[in-house]
PDB file of C-alpha atoms in Angstrom:
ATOM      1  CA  UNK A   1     -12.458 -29.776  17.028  1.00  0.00           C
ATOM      2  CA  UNK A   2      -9.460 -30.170  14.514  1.00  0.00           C
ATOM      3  CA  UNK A   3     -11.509 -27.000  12.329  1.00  0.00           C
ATOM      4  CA  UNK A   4     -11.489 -24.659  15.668  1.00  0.00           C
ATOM      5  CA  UNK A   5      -7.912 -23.153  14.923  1.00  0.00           C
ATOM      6  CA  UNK A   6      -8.975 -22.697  11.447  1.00  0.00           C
ATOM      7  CA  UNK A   7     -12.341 -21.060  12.591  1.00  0.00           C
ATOM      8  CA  UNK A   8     -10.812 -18.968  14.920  1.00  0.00           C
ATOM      9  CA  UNK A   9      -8.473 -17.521  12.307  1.00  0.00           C
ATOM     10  CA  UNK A  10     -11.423 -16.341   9.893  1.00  0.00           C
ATOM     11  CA  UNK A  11     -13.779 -15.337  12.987  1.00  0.00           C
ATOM     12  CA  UNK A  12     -10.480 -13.044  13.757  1.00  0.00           C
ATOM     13  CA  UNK A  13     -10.055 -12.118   9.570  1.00  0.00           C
ATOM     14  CA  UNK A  14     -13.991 -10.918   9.727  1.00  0.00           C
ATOM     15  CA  UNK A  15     -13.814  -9.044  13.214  1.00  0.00           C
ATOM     16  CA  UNK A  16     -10.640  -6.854  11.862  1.00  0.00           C
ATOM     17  CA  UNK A  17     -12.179  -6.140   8.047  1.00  0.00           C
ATOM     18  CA  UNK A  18     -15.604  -4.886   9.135  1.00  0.00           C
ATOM     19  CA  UNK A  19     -17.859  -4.765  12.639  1.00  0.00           C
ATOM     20  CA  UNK A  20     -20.751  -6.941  13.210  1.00  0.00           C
ATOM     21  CA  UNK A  21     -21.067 -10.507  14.339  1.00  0.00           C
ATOM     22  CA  UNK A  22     -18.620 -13.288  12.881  1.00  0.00           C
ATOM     23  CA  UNK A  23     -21.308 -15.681  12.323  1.00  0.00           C
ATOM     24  CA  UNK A  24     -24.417 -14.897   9.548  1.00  0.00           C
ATOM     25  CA  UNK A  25     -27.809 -16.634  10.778  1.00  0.00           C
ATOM     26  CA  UNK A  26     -30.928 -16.830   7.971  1.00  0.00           C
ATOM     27  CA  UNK A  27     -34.496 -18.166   8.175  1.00  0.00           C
ATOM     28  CA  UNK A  28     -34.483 -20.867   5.289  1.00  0.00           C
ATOM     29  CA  UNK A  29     -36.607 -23.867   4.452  1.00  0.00           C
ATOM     30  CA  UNK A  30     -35.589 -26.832   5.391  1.00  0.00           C
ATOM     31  CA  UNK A  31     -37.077 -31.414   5.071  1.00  0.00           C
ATOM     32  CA  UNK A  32     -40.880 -31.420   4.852  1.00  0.00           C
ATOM     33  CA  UNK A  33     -41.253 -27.482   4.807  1.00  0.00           C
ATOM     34  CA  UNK A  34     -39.659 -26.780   8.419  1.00  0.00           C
ATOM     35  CA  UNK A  35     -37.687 -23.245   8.774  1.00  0.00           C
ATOM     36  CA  UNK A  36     -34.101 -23.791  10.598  1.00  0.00           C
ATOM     37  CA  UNK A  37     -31.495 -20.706  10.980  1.00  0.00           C
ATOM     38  CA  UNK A  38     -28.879 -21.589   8.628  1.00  0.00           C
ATOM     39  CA  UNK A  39     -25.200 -20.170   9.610  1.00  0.00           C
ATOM     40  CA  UNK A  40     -22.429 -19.227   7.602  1.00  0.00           C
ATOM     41  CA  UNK A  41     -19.486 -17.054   8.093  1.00  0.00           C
ATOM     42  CA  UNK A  42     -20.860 -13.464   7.918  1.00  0.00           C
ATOM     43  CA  UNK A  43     -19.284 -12.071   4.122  1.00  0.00           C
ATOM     44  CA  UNK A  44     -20.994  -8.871   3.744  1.00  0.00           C
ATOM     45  CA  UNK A  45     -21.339  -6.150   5.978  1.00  0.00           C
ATOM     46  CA  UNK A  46     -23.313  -6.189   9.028  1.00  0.00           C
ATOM     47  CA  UNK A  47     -27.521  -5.644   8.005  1.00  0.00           C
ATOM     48  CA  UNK A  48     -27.118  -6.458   4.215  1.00  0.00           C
ATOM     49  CA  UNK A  49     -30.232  -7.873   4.347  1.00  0.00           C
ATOM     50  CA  UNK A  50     -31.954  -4.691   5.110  1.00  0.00           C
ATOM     51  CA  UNK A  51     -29.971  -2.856   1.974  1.00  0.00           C
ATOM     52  CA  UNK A  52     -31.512  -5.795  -0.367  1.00  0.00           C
ATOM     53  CA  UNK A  53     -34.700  -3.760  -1.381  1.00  0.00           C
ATOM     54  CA  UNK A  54     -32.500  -0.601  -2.828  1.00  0.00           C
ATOM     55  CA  UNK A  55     -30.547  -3.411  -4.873  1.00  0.00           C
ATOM     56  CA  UNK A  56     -33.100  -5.231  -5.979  1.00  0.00           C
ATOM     57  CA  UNK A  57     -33.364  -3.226  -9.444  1.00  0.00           C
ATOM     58  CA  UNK A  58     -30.134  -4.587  -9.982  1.00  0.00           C
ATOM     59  CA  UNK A  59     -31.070  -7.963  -9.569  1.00  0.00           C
ATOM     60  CA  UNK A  60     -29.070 -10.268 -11.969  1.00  0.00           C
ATOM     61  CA  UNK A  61     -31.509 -13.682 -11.715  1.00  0.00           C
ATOM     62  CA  UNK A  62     -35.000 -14.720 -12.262  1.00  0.00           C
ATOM     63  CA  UNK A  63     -36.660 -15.457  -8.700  1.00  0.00           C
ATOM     64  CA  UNK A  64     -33.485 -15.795  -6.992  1.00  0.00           C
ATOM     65  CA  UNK A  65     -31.908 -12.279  -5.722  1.00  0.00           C
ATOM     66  CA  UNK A  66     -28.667 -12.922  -7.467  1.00  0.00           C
ATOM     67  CA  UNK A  67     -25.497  -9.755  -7.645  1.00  0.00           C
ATOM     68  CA  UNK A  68     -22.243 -10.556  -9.292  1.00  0.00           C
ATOM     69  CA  UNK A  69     -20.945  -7.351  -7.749  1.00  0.00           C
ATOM     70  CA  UNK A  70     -22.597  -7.120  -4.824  1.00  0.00           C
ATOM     71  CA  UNK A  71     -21.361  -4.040  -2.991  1.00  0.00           C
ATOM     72  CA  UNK A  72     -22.573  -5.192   0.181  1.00  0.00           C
ATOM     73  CA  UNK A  73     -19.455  -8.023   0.559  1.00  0.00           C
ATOM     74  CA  UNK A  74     -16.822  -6.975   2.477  1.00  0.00           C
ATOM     75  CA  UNK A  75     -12.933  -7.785   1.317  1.00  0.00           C
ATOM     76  CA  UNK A  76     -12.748 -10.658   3.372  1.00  0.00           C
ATOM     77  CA  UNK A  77     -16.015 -12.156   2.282  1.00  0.00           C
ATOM     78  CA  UNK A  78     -14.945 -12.155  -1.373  1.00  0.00           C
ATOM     79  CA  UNK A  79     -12.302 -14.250  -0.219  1.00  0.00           C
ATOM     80  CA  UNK A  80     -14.523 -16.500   1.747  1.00  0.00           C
ATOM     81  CA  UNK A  81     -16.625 -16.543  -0.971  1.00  0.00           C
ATOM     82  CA  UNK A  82     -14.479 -17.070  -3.527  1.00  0.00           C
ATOM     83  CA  UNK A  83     -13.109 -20.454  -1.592  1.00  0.00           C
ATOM     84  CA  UNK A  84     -16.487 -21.589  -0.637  1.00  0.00           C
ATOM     85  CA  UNK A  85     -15.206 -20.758   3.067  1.00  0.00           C
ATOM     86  CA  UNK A  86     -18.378 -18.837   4.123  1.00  0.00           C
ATOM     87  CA  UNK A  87     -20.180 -22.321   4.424  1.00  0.00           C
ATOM     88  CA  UNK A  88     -18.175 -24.240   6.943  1.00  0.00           C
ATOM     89  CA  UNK A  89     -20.039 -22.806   9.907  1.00  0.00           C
ATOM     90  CA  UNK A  90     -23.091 -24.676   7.594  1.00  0.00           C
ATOM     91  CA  UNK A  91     -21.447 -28.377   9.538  1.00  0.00           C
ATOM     92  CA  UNK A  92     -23.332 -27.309  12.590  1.00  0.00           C
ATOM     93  CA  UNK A  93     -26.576 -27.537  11.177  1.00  0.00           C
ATOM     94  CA  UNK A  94     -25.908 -30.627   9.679  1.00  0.00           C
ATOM     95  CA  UNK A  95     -24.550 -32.172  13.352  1.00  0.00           C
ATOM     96  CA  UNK A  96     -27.917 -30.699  14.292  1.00  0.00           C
ATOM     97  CA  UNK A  97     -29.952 -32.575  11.527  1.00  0.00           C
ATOM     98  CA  UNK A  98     -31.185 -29.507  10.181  1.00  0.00           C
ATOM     99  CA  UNK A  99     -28.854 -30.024   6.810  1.00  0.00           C
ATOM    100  CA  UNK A 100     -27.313 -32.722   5.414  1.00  0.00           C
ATOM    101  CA  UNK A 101     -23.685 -32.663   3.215  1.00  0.00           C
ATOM    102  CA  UNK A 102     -25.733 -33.159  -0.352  1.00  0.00           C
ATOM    103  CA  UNK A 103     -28.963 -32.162  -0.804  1.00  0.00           C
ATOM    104  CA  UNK A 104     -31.522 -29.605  -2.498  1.00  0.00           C
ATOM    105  CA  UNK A 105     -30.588 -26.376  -1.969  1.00  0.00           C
ATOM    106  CA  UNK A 106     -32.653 -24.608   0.987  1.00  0.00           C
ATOM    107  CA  UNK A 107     -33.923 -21.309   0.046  1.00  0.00           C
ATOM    108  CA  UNK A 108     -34.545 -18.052   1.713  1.00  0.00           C
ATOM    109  CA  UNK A 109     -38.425 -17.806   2.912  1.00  0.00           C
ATOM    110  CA  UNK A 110     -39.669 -15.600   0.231  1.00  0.00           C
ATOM    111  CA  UNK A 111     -37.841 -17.872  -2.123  1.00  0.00           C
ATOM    112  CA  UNK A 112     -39.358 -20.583  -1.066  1.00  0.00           C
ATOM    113  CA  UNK A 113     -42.740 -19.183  -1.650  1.00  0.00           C
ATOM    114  CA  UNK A 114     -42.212 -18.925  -5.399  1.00  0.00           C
ATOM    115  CA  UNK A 115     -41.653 -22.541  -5.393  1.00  0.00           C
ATOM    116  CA  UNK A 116     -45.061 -24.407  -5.876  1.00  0.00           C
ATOM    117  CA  UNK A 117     -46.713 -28.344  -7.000  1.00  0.00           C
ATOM    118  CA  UNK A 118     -44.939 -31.117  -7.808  1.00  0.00           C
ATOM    119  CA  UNK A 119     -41.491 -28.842  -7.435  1.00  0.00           C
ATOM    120  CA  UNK A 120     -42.409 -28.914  -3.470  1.00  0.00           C
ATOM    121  CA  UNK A 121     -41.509 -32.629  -3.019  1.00  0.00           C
ATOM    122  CA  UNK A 122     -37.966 -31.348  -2.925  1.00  0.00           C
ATOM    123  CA  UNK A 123     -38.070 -31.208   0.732  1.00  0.00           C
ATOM    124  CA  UNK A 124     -38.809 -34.895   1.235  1.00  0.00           C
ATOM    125  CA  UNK A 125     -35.198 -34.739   1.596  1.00  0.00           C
ATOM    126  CA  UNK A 126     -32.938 -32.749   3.643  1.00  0.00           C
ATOM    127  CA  UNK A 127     -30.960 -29.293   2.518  1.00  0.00           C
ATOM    128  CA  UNK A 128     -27.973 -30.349   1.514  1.00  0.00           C
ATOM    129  CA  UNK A 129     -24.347 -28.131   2.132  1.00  0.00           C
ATOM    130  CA  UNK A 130     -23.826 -28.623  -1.676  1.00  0.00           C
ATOM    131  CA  UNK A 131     -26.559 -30.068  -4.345  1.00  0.00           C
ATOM    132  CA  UNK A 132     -26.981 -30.827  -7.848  1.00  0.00           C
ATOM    133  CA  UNK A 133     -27.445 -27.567  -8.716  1.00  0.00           C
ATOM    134  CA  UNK A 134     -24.177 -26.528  -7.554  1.00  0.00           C
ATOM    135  CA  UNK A 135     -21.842 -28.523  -9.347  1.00  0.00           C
ATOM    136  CA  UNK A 136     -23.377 -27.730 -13.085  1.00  0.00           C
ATOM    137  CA  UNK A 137     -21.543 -25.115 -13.624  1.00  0.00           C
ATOM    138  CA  UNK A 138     -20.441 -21.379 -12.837  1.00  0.00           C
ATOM    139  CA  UNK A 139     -24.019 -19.625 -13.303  1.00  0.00           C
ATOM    140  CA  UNK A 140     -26.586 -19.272 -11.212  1.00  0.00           C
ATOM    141  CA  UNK A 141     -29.983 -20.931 -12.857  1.00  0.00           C
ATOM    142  CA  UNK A 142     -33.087 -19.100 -12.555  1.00  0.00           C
ATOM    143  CA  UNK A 143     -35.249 -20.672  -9.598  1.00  0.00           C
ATOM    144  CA  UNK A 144     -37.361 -22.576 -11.640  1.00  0.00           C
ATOM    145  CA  UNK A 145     -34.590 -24.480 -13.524  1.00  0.00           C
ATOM    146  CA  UNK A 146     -33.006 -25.109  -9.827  1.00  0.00           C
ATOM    147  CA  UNK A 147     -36.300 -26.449  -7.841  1.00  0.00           C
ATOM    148  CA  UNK A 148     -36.357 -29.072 -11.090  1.00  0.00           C
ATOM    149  CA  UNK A 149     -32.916 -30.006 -10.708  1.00  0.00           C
ATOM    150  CA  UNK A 150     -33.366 -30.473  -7.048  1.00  0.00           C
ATOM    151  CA  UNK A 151     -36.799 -32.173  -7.655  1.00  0.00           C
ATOM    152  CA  UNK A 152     -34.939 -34.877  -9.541  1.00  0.00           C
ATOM    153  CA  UNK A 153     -32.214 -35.363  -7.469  1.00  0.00           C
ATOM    154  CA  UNK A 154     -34.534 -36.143  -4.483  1.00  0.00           C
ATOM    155  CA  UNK A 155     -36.901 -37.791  -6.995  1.00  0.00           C
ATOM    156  CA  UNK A 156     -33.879 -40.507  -7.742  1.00  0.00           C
ATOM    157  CA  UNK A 157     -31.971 -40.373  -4.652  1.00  0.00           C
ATOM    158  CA  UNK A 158     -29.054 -42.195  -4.342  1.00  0.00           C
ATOM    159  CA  UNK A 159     -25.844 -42.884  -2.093  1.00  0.00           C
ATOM    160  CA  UNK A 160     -23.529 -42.941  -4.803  1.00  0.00           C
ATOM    161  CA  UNK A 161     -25.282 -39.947  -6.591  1.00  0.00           C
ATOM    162  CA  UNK A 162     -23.963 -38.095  -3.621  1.00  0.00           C
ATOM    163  CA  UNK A 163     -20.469 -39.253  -3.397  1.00  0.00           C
ATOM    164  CA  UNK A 164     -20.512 -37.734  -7.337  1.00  0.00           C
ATOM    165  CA  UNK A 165     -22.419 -34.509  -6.067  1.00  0.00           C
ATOM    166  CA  UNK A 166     -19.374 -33.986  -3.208  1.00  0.00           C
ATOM    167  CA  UNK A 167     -16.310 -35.383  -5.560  1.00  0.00           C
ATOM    168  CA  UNK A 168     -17.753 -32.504  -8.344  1.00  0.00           C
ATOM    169  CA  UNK A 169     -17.876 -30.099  -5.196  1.00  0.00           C
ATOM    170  CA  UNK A 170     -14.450 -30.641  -4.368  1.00  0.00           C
ATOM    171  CA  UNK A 171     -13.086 -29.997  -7.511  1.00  0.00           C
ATOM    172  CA  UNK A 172     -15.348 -26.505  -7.722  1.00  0.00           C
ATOM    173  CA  UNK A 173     -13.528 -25.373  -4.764  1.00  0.00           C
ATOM    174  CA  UNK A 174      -9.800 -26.628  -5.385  1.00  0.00           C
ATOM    175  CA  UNK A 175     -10.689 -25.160  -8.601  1.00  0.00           C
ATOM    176  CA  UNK A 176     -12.141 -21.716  -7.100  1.00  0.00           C
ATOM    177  CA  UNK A 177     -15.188 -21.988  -9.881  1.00  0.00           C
ATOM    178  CA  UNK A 178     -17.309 -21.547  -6.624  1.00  0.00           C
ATOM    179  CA  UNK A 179     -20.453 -23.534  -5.761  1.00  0.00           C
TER     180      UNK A 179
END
């Protein structure tokens, strides 16, 4: 309730920079293997995903689909982006269980299908808003590196390896590294 206003001004920053729905639903991967529809704030123009295929030449990341300079984000998402904004709308599927606030990151179907073995016991644990991955540092790892990383971090879960994994997060974002 006390994030509505705040909502409601970005929903209304989205609606006047480009047309298409506020909110951005995906198919990813979720604890144990199950799909859930993650949301975010919509930051790139309205069917993006069907303009992937044309970019993918570009592609800037080994197994994950990866653009610094993605021309499909609008103005607005940039600055979304840019302030890790676009993943708020991410709380409801944590108040629906489908995420959790720390976690391995929950990948994209066909992402998800690269991923294979002992990497796969990942999802024992749910996605998490922000991960392990996350808070390394500016790049992007290729997928492989990342499914480790999150393999470990589920592999030696902890309570107060989380409250690190959010602390680091918050200083990303006050520090606009993006996460």
């Amino acid at each position: 309730m006390l994030l509505a206003p705040f909502w409601a001004l970005v929903a209304l920053a989205i609606k006047l920079d480009s047309s298409g729905p506020v909110l951005f639903r995906q198919a990813r991967v979720g604890q144990d293997g199950r799909s859930f529809r993650m949301v975010k704030f919509r930051s790139m123009v309205d069917g993006a995903e069907g303009e992937r295929q044309a970019l993918e030449p570009r592609n800037e990341s080994d197994g994950l689909f990866k653009l610094s300079d993605d021309p499909r984000v609008t103005r607005v998402g940039r600055r979304l982006r840019a302030l890790s904004l676009d993943e708020l709308p991410q709380l409801i599927n944590v108040l629906r269980g489908e995420m959790s606030l720390v976690g391995p990151r929950p990948l994209v179907l066909d992402e998800d299908a690269l991923v294979e073995g002992w990497h796969r016991d990942r999802l024992q644990l749910p996605p998490g808003m922000t991960g392990p991955w996350q808070v390394l540092g500016p790049r992007r790892p290729p997928l492989q590196e990342m499914v480790k990383v999150d393999y470990l971090y589920a592999a030696t879960w902890s309570l107060w390896n989380d409250i690190k994994i959010l602390l680091r997060t918050f200083g990303h974002v006050l520090a606009r590294r993006g996460v």
